[in-house]
CSV table of C-alpha atoms and ligand atoms in Angstrom, one decimal:
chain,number,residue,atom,x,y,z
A,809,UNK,CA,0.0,0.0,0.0
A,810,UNK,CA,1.1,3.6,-0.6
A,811,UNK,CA,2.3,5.2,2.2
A,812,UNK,CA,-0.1,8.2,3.0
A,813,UNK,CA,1.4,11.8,2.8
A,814,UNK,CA,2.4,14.0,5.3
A,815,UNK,CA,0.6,16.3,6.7
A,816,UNK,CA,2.5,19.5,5.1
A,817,UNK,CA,2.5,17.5,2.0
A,818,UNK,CA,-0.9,17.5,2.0
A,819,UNK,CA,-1.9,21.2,2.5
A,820,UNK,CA,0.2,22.0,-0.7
A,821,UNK,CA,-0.8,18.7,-2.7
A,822,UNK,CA,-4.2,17.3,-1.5
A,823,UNK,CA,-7.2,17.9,-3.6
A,824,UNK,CA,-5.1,19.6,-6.6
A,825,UNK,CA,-5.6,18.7,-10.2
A,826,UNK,CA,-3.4,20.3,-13.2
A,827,UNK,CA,-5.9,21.8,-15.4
A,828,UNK,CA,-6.6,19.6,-18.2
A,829,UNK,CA,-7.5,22.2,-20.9
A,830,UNK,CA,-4.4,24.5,-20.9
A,831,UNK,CA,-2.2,23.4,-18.3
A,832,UNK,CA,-3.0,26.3,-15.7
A,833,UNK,CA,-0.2,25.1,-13.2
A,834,UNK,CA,-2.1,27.1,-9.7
A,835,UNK,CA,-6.2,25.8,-9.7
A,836,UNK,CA,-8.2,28.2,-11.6
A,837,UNK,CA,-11.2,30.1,-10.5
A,838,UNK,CA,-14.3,28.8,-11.9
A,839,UNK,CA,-16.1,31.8,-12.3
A,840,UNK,CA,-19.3,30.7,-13.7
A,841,UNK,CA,-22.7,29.8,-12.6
A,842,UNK,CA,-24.0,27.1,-14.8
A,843,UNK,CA,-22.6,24.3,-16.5
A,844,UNK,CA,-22.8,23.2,-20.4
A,845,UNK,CA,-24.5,20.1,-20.7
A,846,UNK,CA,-23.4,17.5,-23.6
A,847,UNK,CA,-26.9,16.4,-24.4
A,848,UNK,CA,-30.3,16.4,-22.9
A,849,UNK,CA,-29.0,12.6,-21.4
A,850,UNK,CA,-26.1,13.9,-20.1
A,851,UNK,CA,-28.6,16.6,-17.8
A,852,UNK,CA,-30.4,14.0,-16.3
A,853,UNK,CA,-27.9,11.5,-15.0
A,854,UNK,CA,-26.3,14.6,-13.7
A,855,UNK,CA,-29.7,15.8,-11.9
A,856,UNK,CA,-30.4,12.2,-10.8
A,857,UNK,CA,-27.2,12.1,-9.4
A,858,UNK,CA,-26.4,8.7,-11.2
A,859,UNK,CA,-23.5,10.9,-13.0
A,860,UNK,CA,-20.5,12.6,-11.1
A,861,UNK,CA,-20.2,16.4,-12.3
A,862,UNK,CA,-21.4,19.7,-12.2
A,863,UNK,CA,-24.6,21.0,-12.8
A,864,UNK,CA,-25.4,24.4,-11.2
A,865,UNK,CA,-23.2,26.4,-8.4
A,866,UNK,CA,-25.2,26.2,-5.6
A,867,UNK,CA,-25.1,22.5,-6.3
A,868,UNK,CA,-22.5,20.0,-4.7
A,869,UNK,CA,-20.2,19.6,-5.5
A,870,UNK,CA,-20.2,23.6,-7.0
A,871,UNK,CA,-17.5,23.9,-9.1
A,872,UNK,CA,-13.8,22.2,-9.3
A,873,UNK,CA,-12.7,25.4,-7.3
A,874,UNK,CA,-15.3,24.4,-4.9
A,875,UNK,CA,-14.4,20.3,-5.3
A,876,UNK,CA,-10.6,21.0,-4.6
A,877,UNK,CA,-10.7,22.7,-1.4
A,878,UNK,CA,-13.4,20.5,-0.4
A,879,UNK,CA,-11.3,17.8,-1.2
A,880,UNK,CA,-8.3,19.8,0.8
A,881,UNK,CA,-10.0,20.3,3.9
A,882,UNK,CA,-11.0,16.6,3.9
A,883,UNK,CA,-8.1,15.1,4.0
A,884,UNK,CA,-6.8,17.3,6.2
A,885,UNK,CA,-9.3,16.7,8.4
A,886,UNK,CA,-8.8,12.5,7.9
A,887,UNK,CA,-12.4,12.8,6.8
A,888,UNK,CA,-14.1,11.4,3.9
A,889,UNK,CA,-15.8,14.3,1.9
A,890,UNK,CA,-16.1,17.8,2.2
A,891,UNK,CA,-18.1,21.0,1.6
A,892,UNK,CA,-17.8,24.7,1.5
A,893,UNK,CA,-20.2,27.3,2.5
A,894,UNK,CA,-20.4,31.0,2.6
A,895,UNK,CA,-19.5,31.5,6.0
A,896,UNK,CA,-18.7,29.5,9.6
A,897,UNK,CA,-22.1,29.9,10.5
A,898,UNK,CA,-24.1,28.7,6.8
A,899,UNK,CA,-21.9,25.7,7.8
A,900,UNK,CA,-23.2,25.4,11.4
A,901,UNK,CA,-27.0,26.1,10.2
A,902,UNK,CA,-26.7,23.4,7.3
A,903,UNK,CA,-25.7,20.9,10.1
A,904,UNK,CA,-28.1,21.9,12.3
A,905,UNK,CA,-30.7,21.2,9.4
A,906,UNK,CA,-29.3,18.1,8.2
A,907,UNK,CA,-29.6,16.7,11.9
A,908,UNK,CA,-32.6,18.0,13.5
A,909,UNK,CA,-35.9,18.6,13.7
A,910,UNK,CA,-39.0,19.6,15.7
A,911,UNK,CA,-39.2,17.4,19.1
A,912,UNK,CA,-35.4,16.6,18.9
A,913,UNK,CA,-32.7,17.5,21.6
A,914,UNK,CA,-29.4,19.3,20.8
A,915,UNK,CA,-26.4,19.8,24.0
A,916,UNK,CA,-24.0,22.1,22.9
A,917,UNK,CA,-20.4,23.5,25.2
A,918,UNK,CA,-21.6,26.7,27.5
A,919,UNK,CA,-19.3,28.4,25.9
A,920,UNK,CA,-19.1,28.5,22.2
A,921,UNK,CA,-18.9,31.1,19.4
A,922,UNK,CA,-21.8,34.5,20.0
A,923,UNK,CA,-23.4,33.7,16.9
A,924,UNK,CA,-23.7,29.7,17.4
A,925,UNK,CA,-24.9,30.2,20.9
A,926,UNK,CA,-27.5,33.0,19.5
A,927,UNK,CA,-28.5,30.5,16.7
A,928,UNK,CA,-29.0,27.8,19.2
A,929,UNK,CA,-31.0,29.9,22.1
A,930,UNK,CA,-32.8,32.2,19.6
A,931,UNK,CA,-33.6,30.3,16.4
A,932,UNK,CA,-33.9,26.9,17.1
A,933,UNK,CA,-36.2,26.6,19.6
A,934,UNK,CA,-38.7,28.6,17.5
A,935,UNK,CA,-38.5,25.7,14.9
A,936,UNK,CA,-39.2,23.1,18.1
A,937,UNK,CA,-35.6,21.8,18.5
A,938,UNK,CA,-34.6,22.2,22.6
A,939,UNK,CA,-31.3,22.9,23.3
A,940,UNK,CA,-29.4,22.1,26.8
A,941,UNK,CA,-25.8,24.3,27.4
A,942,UNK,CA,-23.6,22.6,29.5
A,943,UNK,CA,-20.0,22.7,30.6
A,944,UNK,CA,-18.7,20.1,28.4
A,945,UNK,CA,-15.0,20.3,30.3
A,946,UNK,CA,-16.8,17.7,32.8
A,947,UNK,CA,-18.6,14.8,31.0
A,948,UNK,CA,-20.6,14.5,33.9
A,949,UNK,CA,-22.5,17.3,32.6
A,950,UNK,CA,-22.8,15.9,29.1
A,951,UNK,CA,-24.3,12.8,30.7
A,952,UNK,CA,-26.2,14.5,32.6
A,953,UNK,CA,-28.3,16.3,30.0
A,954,UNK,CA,-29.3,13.1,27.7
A,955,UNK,CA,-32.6,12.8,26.9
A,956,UNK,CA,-34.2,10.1,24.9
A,957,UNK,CA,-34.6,12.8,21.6
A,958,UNK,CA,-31.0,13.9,22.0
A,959,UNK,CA,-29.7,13.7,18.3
A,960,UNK,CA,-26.5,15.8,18.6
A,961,UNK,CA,-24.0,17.3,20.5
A,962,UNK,CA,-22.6,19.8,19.6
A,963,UNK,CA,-18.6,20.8,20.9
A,964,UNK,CA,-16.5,23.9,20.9
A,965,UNK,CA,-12.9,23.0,22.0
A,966,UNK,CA,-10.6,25.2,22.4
A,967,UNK,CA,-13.7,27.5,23.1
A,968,UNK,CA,-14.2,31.1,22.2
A,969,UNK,CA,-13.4,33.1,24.0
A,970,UNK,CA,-12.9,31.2,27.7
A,971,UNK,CA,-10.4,28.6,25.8
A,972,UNK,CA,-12.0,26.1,27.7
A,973,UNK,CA,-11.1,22.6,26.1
A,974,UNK,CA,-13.3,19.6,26.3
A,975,UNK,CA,-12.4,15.7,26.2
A,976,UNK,CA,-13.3,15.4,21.8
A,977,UNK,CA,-13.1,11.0,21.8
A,978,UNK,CA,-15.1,10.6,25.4
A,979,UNK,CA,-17.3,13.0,24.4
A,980,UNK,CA,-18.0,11.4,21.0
A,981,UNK,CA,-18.4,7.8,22.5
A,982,UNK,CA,-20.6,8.5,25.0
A,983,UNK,CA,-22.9,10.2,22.0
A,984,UNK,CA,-22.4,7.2,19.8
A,985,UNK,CA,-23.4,4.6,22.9
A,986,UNK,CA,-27.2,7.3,23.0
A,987,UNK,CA,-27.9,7.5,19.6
A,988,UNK,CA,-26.7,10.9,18.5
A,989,UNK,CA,-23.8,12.1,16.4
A,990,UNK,CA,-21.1,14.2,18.0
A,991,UNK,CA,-19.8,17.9,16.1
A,992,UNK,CA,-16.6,19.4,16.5
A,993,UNK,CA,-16.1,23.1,15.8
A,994,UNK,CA,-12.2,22.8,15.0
A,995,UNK,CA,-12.0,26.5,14.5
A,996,UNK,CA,-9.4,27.2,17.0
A,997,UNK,CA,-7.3,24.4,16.8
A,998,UNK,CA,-7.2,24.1,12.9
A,999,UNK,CA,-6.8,20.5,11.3
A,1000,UNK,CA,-2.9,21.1,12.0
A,1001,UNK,CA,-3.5,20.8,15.5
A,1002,UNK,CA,-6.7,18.9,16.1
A,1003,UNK,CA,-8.5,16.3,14.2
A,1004,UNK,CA,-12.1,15.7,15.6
A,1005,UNK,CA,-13.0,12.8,13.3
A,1006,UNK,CA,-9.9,10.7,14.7
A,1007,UNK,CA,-11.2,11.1,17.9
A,1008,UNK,CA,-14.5,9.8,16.9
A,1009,UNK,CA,-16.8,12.9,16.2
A,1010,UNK,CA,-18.9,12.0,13.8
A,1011,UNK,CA,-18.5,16.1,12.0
A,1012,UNK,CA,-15.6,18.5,12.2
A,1013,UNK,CA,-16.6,22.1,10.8
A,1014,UNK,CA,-14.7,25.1,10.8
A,1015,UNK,CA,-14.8,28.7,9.6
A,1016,UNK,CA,-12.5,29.1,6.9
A,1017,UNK,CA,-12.7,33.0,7.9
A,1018,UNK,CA,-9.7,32.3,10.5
A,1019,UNK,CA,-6.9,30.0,10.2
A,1020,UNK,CA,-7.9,28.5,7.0
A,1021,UNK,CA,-8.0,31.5,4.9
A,1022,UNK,CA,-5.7,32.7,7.8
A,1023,UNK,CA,-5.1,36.2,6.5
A,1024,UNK,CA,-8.4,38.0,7.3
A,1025,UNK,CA,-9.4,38.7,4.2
A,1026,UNK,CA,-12.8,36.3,3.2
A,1027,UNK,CA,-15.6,34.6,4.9
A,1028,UNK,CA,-15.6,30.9,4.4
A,1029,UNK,CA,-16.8,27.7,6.1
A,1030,UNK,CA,-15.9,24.2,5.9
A,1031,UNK,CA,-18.2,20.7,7.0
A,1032,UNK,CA,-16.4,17.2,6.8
A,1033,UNK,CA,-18.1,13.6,7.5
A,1034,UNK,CA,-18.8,10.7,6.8
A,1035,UNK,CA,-20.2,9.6,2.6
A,1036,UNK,CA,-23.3,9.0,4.1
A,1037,UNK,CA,-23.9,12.4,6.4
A,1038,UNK,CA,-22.4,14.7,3.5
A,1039,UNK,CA,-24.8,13.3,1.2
A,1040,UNK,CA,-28.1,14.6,3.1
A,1041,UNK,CA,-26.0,17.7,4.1
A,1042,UNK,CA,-25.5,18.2,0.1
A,1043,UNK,CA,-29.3,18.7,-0.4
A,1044,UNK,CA,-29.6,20.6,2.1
A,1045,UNK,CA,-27.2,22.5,0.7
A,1046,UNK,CA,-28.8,22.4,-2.7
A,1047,UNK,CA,-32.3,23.7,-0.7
A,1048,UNK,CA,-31.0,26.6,1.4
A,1049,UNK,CA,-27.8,28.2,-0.8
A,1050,UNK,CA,-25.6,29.4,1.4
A,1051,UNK,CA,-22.4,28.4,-0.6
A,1052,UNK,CA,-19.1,30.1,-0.8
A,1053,UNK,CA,-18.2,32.4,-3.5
A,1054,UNK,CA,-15.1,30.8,-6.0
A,1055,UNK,CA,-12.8,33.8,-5.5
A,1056,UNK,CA,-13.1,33.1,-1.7
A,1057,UNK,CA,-12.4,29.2,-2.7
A,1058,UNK,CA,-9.0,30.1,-4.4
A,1059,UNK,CA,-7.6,32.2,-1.6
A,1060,UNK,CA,-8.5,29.5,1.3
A,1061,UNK,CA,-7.0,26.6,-1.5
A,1062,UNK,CA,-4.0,29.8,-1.0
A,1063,UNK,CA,-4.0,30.1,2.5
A,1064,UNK,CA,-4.0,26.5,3.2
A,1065,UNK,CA,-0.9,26.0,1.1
A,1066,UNK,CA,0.8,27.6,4.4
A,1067,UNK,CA,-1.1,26.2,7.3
A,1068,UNK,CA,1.3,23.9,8.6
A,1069,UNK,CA,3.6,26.7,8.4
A,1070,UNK,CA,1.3,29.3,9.9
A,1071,UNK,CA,-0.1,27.3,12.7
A,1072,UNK,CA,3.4,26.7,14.0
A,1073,UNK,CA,4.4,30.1,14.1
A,1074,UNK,CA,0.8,31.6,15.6
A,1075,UNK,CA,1.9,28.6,18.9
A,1076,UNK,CA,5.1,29.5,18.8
A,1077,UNK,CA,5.0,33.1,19.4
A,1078,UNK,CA,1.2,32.1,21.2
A,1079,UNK,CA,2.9,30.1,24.0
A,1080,UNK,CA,6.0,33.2,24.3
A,1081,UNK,CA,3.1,35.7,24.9
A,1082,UNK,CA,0.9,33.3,27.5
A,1083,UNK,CA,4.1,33.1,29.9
A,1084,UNK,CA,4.9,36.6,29.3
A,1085,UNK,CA,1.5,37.7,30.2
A,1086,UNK,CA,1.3,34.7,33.0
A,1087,UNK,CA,4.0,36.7,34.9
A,1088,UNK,CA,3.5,40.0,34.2
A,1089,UNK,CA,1.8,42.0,37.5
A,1090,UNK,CA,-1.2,43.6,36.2
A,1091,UNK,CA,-2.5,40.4,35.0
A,1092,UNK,CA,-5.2,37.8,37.2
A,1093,UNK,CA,-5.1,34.5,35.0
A,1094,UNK,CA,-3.9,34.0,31.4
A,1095,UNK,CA,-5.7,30.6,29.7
A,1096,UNK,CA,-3.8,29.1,27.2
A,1097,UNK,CA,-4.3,25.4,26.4
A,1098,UNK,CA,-0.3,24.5,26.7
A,1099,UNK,CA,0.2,26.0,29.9
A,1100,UNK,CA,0.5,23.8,32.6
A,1101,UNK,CA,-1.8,26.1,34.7
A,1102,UNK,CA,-4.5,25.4,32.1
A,1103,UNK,CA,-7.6,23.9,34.0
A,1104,UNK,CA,-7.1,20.8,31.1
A,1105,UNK,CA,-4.0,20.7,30.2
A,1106,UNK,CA,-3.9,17.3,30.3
A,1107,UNK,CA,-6.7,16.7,28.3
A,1108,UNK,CA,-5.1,19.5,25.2
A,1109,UNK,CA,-1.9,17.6,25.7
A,1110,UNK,CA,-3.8,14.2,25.1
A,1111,UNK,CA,-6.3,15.4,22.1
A,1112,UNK,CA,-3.8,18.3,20.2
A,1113,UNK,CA,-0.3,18.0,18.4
A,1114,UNK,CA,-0.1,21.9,19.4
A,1115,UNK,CA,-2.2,24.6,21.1
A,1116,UNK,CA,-2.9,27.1,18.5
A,1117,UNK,CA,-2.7,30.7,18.6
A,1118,UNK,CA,-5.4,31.9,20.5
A,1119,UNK,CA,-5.6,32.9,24.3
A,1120,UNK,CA,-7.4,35.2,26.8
A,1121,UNK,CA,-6.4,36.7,30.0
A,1122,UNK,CA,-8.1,38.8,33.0
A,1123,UNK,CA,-6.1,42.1,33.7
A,1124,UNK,CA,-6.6,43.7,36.9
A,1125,UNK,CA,-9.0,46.9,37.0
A,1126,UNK,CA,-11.3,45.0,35.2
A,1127,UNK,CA,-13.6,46.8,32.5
A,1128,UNK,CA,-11.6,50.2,32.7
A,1129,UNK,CA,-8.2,48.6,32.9
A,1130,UNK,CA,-9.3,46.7,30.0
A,1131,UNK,CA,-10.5,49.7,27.9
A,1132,UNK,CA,-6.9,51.2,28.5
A,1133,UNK,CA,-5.3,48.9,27.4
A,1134,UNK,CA,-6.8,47.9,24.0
A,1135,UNK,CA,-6.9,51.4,23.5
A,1136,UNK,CA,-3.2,51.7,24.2
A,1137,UNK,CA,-1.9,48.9,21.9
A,1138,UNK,CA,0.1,50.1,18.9
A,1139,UNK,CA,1.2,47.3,16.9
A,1140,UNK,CA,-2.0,44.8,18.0
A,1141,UNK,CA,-5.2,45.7,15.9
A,1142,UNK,CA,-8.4,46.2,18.2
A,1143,UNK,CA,-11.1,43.8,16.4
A,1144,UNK,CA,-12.7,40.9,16.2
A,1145,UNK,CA,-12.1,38.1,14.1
A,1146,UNK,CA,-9.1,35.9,14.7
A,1147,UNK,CA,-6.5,33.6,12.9
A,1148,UNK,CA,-5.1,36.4,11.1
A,1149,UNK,CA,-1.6,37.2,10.1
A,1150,UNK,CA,-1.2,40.0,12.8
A,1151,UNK,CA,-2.3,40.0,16.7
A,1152,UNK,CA,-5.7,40.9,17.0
A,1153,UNK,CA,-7.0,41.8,20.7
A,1154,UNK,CA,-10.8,42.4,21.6
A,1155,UNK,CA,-13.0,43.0,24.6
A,1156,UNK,CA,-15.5,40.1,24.3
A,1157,UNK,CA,-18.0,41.1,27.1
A,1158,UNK,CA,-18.8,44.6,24.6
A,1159,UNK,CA,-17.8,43.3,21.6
A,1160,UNK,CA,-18.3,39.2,20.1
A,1161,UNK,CA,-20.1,37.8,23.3
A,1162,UNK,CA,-22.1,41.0,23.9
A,1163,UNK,CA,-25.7,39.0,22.5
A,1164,UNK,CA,-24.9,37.0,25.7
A,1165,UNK,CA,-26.9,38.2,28.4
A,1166,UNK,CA,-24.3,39.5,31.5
A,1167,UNK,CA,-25.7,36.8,33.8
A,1168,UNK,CA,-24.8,34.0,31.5
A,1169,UNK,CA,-21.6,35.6,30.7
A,1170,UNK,CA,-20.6,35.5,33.8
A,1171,UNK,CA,-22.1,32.1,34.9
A,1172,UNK,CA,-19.4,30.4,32.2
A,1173,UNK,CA,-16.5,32.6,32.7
A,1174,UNK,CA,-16.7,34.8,30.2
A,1175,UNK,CA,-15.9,38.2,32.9
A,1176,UNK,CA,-16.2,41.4,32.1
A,1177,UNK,CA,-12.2,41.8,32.4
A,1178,UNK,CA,-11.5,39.1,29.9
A,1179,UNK,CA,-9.1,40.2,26.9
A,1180,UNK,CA,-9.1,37.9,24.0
A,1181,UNK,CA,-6.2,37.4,21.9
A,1182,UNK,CA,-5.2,36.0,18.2
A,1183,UNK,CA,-1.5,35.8,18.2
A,1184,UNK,CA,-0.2,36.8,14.9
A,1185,UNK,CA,3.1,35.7,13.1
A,1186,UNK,CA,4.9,38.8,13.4
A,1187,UNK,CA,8.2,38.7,16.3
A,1188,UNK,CA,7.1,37.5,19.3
A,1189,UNK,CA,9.5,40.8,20.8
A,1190,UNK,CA,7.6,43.0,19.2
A,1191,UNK,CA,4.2,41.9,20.0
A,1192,UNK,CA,4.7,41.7,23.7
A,1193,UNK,CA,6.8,44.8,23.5
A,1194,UNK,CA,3.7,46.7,22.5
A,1195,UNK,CA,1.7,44.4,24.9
A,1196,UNK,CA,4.0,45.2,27.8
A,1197,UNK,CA,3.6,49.5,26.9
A,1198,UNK,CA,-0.1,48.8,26.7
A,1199,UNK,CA,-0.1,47.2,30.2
A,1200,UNK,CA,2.3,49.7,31.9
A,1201,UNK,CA,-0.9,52.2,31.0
A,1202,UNK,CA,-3.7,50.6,32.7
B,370,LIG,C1,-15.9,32.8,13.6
B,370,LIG,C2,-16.3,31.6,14.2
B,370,LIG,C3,-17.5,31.0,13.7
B,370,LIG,C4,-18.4,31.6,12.6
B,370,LIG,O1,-17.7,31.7,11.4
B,370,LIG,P1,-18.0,32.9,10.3
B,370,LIG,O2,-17.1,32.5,9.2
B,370,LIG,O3,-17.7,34.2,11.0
B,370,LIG,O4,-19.5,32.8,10.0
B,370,LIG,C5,-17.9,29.8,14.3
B,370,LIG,N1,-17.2,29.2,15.3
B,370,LIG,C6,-16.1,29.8,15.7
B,370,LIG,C7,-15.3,29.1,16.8
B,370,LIG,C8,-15.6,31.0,15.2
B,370,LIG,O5,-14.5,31.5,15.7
């Protein structure tokens, strides 16, 4: 048997195919919306789906642009196929769709991305579906919640923005052994760093906004499963739209030529920051899945090959202190997003997590002091340089 390729060897080589008509060396951009047909029989094996091929845009598999990132991201992932979508949260609605329906029971992490949890407490309980948040760090909790019409749960780990991590393969088995399938959001971590459907997880689904584009420059998402589950999530697809645009499908096929690459340097200069800021006065806690003061360390150490890039701290003064000093940083950008090139630092009680009501907030850790961070791949000097000015000002 062939031995399988590397991982970097993948992110440059997996999914790629020379174009056949004039030898276009880089993939090309399939701007179009519609396909040409050979004859009327050709149409309706495509439409039946008896014939492999493309038929319309908003139709999987889209368009070869489309196919070969799909085909990218899944075997990145270790998955079996893969589909793109307009944004992180199309991807998470077109699960959500795909899985349940009225009378059905979802339990998804506390803490998870502001849009997901608003999706989950606002939208689906008007279509019936009743959704249970619980810590998922302790599977006690996950147990805890089952109910006979539970038919998914639904993981953030790390999480945004509290970085709390949760066990992916206990998680996943204990879902398998009631009857419902187990979805990873692998934003954070990245497929360089995490792979959800090796530890059992029946989905992995990330928004190609962050690390996969990785240079803050398009909105993307990315689902990979099982044959069987992409297949109904493709219809779904083909019913609701929500599909990425083929420029934005080149530039994440661009970005993820340098993930591997990337990733390393966002945990490399991501762990120099975390101690930095661990010992620095003015700051309570710093979370940061590879330090060993990380709540589950043990667990990250067990589940990831790396940490990733992201982290968030609590600086004393709380709100104020906080205002001062991501008003004060220079080099660091003050928004949201993450996963970018440069450090981005943001205020998540005002800004990503504000939908959360305060309470809530506060229940699962998300304080009002909490700074969030995307370590970038600039020096690691000269971001905590500008960190360490910013803190001497608050
Ligand atoms: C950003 C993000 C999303 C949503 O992705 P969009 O591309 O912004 O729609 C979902 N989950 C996590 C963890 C995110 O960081």
């Amino acid at each position: 048997m062939e031995r399988e390729l590397k991982f970097a060897t993948k992110c440059v080589h997996a999914g790629e195919k020379p174009d056949p008509v004039f030898g276009a060396h880089t993939t090309p951009i399939f701007q179009t919306s519609t396909f040409i047909f050979e004859n009327v029989e050709q149409g309706a094996a495509r439409f039946a789906g008896e014939e492999a091929g493309y038929v319309y845009a908003r139709i999987p598999p889209n368009t070869p642009t489309h196919a070969v990132l799909a085909e990218k991201v899944a075997a990145l992932e270790g998955g079996e196929v893969g589909q793109t979508f307009a944004s992180g949260m199309a991807a998470i609605t077109a699960v959500v769709l795909t899985t349940l329906k009225q009378g059905d029971h979802l339990i998804s992490t506390d803490v998870v991305y502001g849009c997901t949890y608003s999706l989950f407490s606002e939208v689906l309980p008007g279509l019936g579906i009743d959704v249970s948040f619980v810590d998922t760090s302790d599977i006690a909790n996950v147990r805890a919640a089952f109910k006979p019409e539970t038919k998914m749960v639904f993981l953030e780990t790390p999480a945004n923005p509290t970085i709390t991590v949760c066990d992916i393969r206990e998680i996943a088995g204990l879902a398998r052994a009631r009857g419902a399938i187990c979805v990873a959001d692998n934003t954070f971590a990245t497929p360089y760093f995490q792979k959800p459907l090796l530890l059992g997880a029946d989905v992995s689904l990330s928004s190609c906004t962050k690390y996969i584009g990785g240079h803050a420059d398009l909105l993307g998402g990315v689902v990979v499963g099982s044959r069987d589950f992409m297949k109904s999530l493709a219809k779904v697809v083909g019913y609701t739209g929500g599909i990425m645009g083929p420029h934005e499908a080149w530039l994440c096929i661009r970005g993820l030529k340098t993930l591997h690459i990337r990733m390393e340097r966002h945990a490399e200069n991501a762990m120099k920051v975390a101690s930095f800021l661990e010992s620095h006065p003015a700051v309570v806690w710093v979370r940061y899945p590879g330090l060993s003061s990380h709540p589950q360390h043990e667990v990250a150490k067990k589940q990831m090959s790396g940490y990733g890039g992201m982290l968030s701290f609590e600086i004393r003064g709380g709100v104020e202190a906080g205002r001062r000093l991501m008003d004060s940083v220079r080099l660091c950008s003050l928004a949201v997003s993450l996963g970018a090139t440069d450090t981005l630092i943001q205020h998540p009680a005002s800004m990503t997590h504000a939908c959360i009501p305060s309470q809530i907030r506060n229940k699962v850790g998300i304080k009002d002091g909490l700074v969030r961070l995307s370590v970038g791949i600039e020096d690691p000097e000269d971001i905590i340089g500008d960190l360490e000015q910013a803190l001497s000002k608050t």
